[in-house]
Short mmCIF file of C-alpha atoms and ligand atoms in Angstrom, two decimals:
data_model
loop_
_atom_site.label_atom_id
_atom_site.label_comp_id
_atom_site.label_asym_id
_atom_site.label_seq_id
_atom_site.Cartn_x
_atom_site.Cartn_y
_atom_site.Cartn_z
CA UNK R 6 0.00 0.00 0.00
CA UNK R 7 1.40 3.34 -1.24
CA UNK R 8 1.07 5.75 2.02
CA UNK R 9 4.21 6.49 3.66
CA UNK R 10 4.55 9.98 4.02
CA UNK R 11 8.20 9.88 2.28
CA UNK R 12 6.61 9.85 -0.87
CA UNK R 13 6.09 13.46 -2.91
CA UNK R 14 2.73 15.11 -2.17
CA UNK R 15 1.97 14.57 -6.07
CA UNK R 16 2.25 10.68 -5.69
CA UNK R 17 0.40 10.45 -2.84
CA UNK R 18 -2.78 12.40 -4.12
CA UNK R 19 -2.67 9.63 -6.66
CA UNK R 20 -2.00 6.32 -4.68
CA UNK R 21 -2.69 6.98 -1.00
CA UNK R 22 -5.23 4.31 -0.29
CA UNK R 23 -5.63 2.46 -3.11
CA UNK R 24 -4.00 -1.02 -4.05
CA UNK R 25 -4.92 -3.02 -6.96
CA UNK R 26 -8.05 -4.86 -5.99
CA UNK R 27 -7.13 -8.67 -4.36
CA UNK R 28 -10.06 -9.86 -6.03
CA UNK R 29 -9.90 -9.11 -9.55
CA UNK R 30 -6.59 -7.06 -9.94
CA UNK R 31 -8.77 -3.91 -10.72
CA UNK R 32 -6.43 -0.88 -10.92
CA UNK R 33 -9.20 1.56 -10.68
CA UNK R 34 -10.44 2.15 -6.82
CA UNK R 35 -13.50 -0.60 -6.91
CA UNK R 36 -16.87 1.05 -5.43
CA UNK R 37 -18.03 -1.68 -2.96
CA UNK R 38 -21.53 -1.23 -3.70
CA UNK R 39 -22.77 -3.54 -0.48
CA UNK R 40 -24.88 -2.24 2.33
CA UNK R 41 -23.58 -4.95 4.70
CA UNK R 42 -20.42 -7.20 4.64
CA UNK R 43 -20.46 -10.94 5.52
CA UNK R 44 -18.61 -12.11 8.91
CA UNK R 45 -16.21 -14.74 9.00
CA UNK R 46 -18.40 -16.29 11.77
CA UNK R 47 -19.85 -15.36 15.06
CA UNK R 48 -16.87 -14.48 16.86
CA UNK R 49 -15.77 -12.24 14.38
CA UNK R 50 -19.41 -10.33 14.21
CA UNK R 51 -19.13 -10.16 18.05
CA UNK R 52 -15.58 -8.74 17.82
CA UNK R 53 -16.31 -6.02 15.32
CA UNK R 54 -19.55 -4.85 17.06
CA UNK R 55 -17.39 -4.22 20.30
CA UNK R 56 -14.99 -2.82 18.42
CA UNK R 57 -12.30 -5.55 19.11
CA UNK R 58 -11.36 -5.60 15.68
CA UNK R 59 -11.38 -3.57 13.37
CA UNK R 60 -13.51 -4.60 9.89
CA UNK R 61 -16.36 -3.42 7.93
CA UNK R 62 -20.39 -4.22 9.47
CA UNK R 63 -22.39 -2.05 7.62
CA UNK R 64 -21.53 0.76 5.11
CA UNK R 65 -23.12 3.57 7.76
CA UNK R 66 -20.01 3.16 9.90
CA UNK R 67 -17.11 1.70 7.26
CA UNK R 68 -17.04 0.79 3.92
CA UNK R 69 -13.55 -0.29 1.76
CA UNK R 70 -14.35 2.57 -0.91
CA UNK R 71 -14.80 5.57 1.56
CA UNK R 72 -11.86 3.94 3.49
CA UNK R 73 -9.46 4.60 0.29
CA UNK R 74 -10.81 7.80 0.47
CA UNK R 75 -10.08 8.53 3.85
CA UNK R 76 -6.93 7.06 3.65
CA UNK R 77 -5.67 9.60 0.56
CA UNK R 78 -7.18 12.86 2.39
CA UNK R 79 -5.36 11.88 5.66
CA UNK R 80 -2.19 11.20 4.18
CA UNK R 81 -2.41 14.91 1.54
CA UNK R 82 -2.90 16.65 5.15
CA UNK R 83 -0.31 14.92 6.99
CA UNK R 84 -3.18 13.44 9.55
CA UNK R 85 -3.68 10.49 11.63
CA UNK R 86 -6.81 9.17 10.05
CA UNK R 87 -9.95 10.61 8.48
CA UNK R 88 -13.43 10.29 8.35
CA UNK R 89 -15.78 10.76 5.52
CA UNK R 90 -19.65 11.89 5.26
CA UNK R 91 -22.27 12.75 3.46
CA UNK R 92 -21.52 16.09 2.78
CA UNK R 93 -19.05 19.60 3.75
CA UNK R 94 -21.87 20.62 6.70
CA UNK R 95 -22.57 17.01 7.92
CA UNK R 96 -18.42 16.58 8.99
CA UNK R 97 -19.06 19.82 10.60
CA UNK R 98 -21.83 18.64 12.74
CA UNK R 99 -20.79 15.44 13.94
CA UNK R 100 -17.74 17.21 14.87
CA UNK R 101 -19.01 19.68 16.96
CA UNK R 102 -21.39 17.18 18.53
CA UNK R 103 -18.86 15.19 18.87
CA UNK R 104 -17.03 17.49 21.24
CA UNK R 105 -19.77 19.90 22.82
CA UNK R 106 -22.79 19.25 24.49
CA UNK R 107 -25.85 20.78 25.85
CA UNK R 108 -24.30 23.88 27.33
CA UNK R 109 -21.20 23.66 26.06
CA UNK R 110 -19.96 26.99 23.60
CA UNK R 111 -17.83 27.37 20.54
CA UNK R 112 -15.67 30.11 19.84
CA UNK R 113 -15.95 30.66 15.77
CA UNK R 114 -14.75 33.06 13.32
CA UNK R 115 -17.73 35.39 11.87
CA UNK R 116 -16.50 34.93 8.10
CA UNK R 117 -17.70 31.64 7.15
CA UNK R 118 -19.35 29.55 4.93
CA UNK R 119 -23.06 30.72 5.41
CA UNK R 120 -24.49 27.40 5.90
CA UNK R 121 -21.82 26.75 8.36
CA UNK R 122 -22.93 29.79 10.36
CA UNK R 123 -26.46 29.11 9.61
CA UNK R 124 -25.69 25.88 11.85
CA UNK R 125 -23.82 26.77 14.33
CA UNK R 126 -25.98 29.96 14.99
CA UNK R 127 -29.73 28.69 14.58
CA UNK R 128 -29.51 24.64 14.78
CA UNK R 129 -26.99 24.05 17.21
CA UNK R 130 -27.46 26.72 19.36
CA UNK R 131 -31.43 24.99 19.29
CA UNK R 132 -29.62 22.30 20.70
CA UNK R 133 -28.22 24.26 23.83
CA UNK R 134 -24.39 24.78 22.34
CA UNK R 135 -23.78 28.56 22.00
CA UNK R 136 -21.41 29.53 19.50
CA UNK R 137 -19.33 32.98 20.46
CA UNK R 138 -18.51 34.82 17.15
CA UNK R 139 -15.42 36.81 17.04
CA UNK R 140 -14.33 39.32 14.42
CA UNK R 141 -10.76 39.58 12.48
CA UNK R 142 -8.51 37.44 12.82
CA UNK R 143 -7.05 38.72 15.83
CA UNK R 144 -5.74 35.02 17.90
CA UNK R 145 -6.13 37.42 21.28
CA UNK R 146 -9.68 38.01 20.29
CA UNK R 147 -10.58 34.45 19.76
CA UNK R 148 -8.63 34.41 23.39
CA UNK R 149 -11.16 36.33 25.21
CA UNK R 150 -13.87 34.24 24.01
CA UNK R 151 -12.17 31.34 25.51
CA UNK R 152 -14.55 29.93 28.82
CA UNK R 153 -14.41 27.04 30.42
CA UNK R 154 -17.46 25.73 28.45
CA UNK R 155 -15.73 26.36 25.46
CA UNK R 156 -14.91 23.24 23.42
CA UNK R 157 -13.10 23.83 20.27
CA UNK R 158 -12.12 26.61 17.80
CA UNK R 159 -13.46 27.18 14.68
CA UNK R 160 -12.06 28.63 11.47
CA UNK R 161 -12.14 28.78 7.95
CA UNK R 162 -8.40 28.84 6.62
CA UNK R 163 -9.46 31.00 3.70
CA UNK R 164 -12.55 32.49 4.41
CA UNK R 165 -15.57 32.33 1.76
CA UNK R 166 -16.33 34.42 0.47
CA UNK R 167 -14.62 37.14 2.15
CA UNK R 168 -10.68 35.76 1.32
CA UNK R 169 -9.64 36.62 4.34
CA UNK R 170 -6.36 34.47 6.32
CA UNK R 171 -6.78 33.13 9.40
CA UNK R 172 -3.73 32.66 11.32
CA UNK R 173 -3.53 29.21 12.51
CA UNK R 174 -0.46 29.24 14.07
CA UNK R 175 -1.77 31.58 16.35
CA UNK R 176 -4.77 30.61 17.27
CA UNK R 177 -3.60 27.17 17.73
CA UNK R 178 -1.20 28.69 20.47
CA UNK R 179 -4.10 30.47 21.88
CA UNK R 180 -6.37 26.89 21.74
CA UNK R 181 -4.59 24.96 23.20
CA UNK R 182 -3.11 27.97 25.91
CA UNK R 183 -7.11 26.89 27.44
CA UNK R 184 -6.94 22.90 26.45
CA UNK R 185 -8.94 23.84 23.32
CA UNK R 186 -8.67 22.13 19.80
CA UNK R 187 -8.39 24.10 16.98
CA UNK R 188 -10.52 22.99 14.12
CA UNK R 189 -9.69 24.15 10.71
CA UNK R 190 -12.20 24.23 7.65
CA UNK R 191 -9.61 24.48 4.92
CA UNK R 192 -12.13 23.45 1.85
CA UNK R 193 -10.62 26.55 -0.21
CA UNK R 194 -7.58 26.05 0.92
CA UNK R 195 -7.10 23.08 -0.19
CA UNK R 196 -4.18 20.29 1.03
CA UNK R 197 -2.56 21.63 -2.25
CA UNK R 198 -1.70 25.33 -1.00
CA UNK R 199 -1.62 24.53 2.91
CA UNK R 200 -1.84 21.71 5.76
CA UNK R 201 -3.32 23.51 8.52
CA UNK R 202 -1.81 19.83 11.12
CA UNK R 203 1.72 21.73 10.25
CA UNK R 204 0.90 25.25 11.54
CA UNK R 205 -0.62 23.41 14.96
CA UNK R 206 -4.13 22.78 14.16
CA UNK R 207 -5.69 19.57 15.52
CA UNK R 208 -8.45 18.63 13.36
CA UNK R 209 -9.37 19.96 9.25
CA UNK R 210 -12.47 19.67 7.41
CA UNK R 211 -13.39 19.30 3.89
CA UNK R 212 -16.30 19.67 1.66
CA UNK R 213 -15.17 17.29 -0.39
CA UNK R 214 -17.99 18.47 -2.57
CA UNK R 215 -15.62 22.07 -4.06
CA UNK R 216 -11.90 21.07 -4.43
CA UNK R 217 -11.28 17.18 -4.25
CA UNK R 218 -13.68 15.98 -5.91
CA UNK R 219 -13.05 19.20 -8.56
CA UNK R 220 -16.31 18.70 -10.71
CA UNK R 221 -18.95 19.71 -9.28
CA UNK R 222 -20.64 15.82 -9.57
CA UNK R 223 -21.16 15.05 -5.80
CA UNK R 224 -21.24 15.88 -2.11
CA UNK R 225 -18.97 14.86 0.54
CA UNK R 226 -16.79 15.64 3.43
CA UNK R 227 -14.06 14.59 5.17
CA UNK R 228 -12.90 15.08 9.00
CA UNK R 229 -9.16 14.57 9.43
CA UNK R 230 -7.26 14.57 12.95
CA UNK R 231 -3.56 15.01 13.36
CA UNK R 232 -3.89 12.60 16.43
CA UNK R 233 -2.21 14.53 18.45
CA UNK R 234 -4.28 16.45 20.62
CA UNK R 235 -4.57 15.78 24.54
CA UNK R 236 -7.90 15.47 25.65
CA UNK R 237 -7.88 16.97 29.02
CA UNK R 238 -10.13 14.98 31.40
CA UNK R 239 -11.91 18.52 33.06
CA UNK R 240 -12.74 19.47 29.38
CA UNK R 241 -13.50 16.71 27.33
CA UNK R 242 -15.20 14.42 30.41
CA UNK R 243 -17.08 11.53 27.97
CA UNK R 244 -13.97 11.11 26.39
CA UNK R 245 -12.97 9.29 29.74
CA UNK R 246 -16.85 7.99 30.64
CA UNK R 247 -17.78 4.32 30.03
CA UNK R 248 -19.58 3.94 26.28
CA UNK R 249 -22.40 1.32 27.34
CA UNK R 250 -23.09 0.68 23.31
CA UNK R 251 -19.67 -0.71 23.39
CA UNK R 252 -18.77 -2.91 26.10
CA UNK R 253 -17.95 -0.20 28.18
CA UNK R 254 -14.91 1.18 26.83
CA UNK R 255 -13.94 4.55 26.91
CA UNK R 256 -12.92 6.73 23.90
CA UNK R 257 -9.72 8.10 25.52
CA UNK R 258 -8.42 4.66 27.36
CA UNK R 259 -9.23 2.14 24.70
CA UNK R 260 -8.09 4.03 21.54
CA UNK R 261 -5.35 6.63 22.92
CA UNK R 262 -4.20 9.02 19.75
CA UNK R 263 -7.45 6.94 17.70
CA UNK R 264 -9.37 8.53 20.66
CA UNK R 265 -11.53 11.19 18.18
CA UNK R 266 -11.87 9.05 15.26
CA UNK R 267 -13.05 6.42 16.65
CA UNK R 268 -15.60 7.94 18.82
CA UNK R 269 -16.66 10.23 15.74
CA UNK R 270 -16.71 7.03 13.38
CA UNK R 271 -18.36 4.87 16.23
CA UNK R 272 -20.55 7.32 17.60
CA UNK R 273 -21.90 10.35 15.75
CA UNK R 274 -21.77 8.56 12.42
CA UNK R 275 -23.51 5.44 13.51
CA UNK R 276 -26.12 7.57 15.50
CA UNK R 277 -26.90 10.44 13.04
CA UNK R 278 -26.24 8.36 9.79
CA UNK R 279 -24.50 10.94 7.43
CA UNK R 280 -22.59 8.01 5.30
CA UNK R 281 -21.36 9.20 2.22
CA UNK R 282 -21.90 6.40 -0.65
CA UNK R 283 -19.44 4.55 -2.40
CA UNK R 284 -20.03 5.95 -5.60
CA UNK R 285 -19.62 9.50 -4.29
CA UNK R 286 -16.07 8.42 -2.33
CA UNK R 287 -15.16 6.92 -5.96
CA UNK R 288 -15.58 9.91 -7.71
CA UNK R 289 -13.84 12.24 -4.51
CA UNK R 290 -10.87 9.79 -5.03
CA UNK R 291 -10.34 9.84 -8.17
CA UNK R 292 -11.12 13.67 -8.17
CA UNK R 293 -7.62 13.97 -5.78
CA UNK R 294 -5.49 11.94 -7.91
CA UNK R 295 -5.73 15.43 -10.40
CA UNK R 296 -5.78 18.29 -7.88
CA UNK R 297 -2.24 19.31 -7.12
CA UNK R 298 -2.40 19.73 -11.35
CA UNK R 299 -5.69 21.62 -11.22
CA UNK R 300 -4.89 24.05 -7.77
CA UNK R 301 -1.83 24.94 -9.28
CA UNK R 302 -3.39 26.21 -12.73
CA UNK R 303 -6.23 27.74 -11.30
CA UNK R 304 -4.34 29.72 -8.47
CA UNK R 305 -2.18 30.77 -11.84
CA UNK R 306 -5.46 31.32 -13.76
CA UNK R 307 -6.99 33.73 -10.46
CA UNK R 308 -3.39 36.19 -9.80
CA UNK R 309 -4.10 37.10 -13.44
CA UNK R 310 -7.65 37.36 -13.57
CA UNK R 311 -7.25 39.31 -9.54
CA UNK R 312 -4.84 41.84 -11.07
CA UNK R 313 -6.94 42.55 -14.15
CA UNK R 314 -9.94 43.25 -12.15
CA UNK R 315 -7.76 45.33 -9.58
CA UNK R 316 -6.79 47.54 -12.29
CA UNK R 317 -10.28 48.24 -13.87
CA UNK R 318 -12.18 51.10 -12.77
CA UNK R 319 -15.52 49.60 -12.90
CA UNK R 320 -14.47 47.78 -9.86
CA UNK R 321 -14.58 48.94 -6.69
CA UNK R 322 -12.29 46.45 -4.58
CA UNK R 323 -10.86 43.11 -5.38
CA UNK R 324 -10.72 40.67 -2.19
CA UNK R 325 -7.96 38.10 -2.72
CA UNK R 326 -5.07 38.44 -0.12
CA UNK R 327 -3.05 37.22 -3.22
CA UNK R 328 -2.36 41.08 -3.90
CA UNK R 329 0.19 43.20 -1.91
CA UNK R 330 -3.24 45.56 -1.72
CA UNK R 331 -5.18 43.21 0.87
CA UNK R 332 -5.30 43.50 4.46
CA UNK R 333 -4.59 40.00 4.85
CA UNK R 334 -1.42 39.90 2.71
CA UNK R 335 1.08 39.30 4.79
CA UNK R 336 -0.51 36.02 6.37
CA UNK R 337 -0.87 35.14 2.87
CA UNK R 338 2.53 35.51 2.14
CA UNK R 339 3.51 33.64 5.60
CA UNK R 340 0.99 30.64 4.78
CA UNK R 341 0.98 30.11 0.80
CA UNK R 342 3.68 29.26 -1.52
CA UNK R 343 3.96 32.49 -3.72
CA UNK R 344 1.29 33.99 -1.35
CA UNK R 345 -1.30 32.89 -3.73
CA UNK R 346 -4.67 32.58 -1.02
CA UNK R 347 -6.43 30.13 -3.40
CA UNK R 348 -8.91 30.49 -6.57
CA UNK R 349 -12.00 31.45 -4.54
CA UNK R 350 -12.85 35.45 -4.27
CA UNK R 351 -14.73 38.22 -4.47
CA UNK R 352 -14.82 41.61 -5.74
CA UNK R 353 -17.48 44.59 -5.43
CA UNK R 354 -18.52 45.92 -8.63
CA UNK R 355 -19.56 49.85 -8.96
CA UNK R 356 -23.05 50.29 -9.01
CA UNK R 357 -24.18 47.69 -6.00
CA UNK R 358 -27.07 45.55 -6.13
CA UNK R 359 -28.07 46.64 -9.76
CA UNK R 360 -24.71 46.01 -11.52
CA UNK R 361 -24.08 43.11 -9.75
CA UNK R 362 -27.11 41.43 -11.09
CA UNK R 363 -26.73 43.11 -14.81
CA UNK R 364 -23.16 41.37 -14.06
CA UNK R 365 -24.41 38.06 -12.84
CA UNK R 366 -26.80 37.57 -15.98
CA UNK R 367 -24.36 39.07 -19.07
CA UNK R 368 -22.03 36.17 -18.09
CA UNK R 369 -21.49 33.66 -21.15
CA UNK R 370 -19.17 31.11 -20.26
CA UNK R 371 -19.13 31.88 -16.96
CA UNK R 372 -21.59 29.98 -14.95
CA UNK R 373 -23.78 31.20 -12.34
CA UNK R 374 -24.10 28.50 -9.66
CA UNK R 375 -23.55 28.26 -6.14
CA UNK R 376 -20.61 25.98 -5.77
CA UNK R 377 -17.02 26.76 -5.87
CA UNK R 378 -13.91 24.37 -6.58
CA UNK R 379 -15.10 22.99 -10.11
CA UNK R 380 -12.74 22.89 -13.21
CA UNK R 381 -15.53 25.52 -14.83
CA UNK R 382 -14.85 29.47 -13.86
CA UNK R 383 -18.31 30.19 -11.23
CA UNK R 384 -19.61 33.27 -10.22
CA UNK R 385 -22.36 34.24 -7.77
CA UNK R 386 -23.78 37.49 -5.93
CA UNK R 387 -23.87 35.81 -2.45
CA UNK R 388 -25.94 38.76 -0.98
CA UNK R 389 -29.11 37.69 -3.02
CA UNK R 390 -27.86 33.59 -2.65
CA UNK R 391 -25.64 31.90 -0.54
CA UNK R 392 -25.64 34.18 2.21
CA UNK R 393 -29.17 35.20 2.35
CA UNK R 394 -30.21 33.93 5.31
CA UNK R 395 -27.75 36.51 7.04
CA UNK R 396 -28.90 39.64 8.71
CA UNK R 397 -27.65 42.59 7.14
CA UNK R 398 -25.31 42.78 10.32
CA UNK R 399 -24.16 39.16 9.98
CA UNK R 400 -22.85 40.09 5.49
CA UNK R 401 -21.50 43.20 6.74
CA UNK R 402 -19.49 40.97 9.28
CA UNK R 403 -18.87 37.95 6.88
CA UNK R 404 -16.93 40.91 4.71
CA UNK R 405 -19.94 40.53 1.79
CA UNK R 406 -21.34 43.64 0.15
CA UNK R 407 -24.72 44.29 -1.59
CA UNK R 408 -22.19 44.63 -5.12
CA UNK R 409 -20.08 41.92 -3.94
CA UNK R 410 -19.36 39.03 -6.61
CA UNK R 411 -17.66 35.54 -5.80
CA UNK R 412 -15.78 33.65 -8.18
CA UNK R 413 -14.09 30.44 -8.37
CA UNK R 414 -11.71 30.59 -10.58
CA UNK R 415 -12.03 27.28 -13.04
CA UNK R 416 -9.05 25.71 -15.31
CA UNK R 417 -9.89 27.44 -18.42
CA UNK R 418 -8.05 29.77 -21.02
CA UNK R 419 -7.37 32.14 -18.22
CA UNK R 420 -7.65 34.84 -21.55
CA UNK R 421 -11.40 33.37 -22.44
CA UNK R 422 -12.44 33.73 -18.59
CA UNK R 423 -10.99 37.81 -18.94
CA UNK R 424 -12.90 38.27 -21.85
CA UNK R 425 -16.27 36.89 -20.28
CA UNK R 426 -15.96 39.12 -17.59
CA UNK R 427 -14.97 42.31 -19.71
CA UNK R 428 -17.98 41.68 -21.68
CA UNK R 429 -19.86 41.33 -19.02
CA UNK R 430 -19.13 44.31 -16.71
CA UNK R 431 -19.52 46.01 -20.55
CA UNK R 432 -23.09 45.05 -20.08
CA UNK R 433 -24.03 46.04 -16.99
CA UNK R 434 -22.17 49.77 -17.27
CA UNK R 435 -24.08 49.76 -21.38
CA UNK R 436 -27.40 49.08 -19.55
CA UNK R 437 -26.73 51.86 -16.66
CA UNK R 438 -25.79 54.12 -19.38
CA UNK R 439 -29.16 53.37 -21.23
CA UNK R 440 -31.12 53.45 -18.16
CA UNK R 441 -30.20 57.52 -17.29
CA UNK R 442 -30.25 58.26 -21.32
CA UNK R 443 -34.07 57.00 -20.92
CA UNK R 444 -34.87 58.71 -17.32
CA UNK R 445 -33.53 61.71 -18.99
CA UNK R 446 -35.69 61.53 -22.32
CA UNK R 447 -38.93 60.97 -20.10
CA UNK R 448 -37.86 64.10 -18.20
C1 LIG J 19 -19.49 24.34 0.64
C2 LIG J 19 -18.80 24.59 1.91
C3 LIG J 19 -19.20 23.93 3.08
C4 LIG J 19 -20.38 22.99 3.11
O1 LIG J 19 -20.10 21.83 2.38
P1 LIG J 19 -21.25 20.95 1.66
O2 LIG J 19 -20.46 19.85 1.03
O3 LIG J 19 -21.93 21.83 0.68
O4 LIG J 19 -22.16 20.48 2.73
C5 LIG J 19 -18.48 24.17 4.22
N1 LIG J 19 -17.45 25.03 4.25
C6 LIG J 19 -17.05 25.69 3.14
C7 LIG J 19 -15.89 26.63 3.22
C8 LIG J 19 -17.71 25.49 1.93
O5 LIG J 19 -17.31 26.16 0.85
#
């Protein structure tokens, strides 16, 4: 099995977890398309439901396709192990639920994913866990949130759709200053551009859905750990409390540095049931094999297509802490190679709600979805989509603007993506100008 972590990045994103099937030589990853998996006999059922031995029961908990899977994400972040689910926002829940409880608090960065905050803010804190939001990206900040209910850290590595850097060396440092784990959502990021388990953090997630997979086909996610975190015994109590659905054991005693995955794999997946299928982890594997090849053009593709837009006067602000004009810079150039901050970003056109619409709908070969990460060039206007469920208080803090446009930034002719974009900010300043010439002739 091709996995040691002496081999290039490169090779790894293309053999980590995958061996020529025993069966039938297959090269390909197989998809095990089985619900259930046949014991050797009874001892061996009764050792895997205890959790004796490790082997495949039922495709909720483990299944020999998503374990490939996890096996090649682990080993591109430089993690322990991994788990795979259904989707980006299903590894984010059975994480936190996972770790916090009933009156338990999280301290999280305001500029995330909207459905992230959308969960943390309305559904978990439903469920009696109270996130604390704190602006910037201040690590002292983050600090002060800090209580002794708090249970882990949450940021986004590069923030959607605002771009900006979160400092994860510092925050780690100020994490685990309490006992805290720092959990890192580096989907944008990607394993490509940065391993958050090298600047400290303990545990990344993925939608698998935007970057690995890289086609926009399917949903998934993926919780690695580095392992290495010390669950502290005041903070993380039920790590160290008898698990009566397994024989009694305890997560922290029986597992040690598997202590997290297996009580994430054991528990949250086998009691809330967000499996991802076979078929999806096929396609997420394969998608890996080509992603250092596709981050690398499309970070290429987005410094040109960044500095273009900077330079045009029909934009207001380009937000990609790839240029030496962003706030964030300097992080950018202290946590990417080349201080490219990945192929996801925004800019505010002039003219606010209107032009960004007359934008939105002039776009040819540009498509207007709401998913980032695919080979095709996307654009939305996340204050009328992705993020509407924010209050107006909640955009302005998430860094999104009523003009503000996100792209993701596909493989393309980076040329052929310019020229869909000059047409199409053409189009919405043609149709202001035709606008006034009629309010004036009706005057
Ligand atoms: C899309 C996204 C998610 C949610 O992932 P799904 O696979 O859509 O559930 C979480 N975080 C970030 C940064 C995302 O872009």
């Amino acid at each position: 099995m091709v996995e040691r972590s002496s081999f290039g990045f490169e090779t790894r994103a293309v053999h980590a977890g995958n061996i020529p099937d025993k069966a039938t030589g297959a090269r390909a990853l197989p998809i095990y398309e089985s619900a259930a998996f046949v014991f050797q006999n009874s001892d061996d059922a009764a050792a895997r439901f205890a959790l004796r031995k490790y082997g495949e029961i039922y495709s909720r908990i483990v299944n020999p396709t998503v374990a490939a899977l996890e096996e090649r994400v682990a080993s591109l972040e430089g993690g322990l192990g991994a788990v795979a689910t259904a989707s980006g926002l299903s590894a984010e829940f059975i994480t936190f639920i996972a770790l916090a409880s009933q009156g338990d608090e999280i301290v999280a960065s305001s500029q995330l994913y909207g459905g992230t905050i959308t969960q943390l803010d309305v559904t978990l804190r439903r469920l009696g866990i109270v996130t604390r939001f704190v602006d910037g990206t201040d690590a002292a900040d983050f600090e002060a949130a800090i209580t002794e209910r708090t249970k882990l850290v949450y940021v986004e590595a590069i923030a959607n759709p605002s771009g900006e850097i979160a400092d994860i060396e510092a925050l780690a440092e100020a994490a685990h200053r309490h006992g805290v784990p720092l959990v890192v959502d580096s989907t944008v990021a990607t394993p490509v551009l940065l391993r958050p388990i090298e600047h400290g953090a303990d545990i990344v997630i993925h939608s698998a859905t935007k970057f690995l997979s890289g086609a926009g086909t399917v949903l998934g996610g993926v919780i690695v750990d580095s392992g290495t975190f010390h669950w502290g015994r005041d903070r993380f109590p039920n790590f160290y409390e008898p698990v009566p659905s397994y024989n009694n054991v305890t997560w922290a005693g029986n597992f040690g540095q598997y202590a997290f995955l297996t009580k994430v794999r054991a528990e949250q997946l086998r009691d809330v049931g967000p499996a991802i299928s076979a078929h999806s982890a096929f396609l997420i594997a394969q998608g890996i094999e080509t992603l250092p090849l596709r981050v690398e053009r499309q970070v290429a593709n987005t410094r040109r297509i960044a500095e273009w837009l900077a330079s045009d006067p029909r934009v207001e602000a380009v937000h990609w802490a790839g240029l030496a004009s962003h706030p964030h810079h300097a992080l950018a150039e202290k946590y990417f190679p080349n201080a490219d901050s990945g192929s996801v970003f925004s800019f505010d056109i002039r003219g606010g709600r209107e032009a960004g619409r007359r934008f939105i709908d002039a776009l040819n070969l540009v498509s207007h979805v709401a998913n980032i990460g695919d080979v095709k060039t996307l654009a939305i206007h996340p204050a009328s989509t992705t993020h509407a469920q924010l209050t107006a208080e909640q955009l302005r803090e998430a860094g999104i603007g009523e003009g503000t446009i996100r792209l993701s930034i596909g493989i393309e002719t980076a040329d052929d993506i310019i020229a869909d974009i000059a047409q199409a900010l053409d189009a919405g300043e043609a149709s202001q100008t035709d606008e006034a010439d009629k309010t004036d002739g009706e005057a």
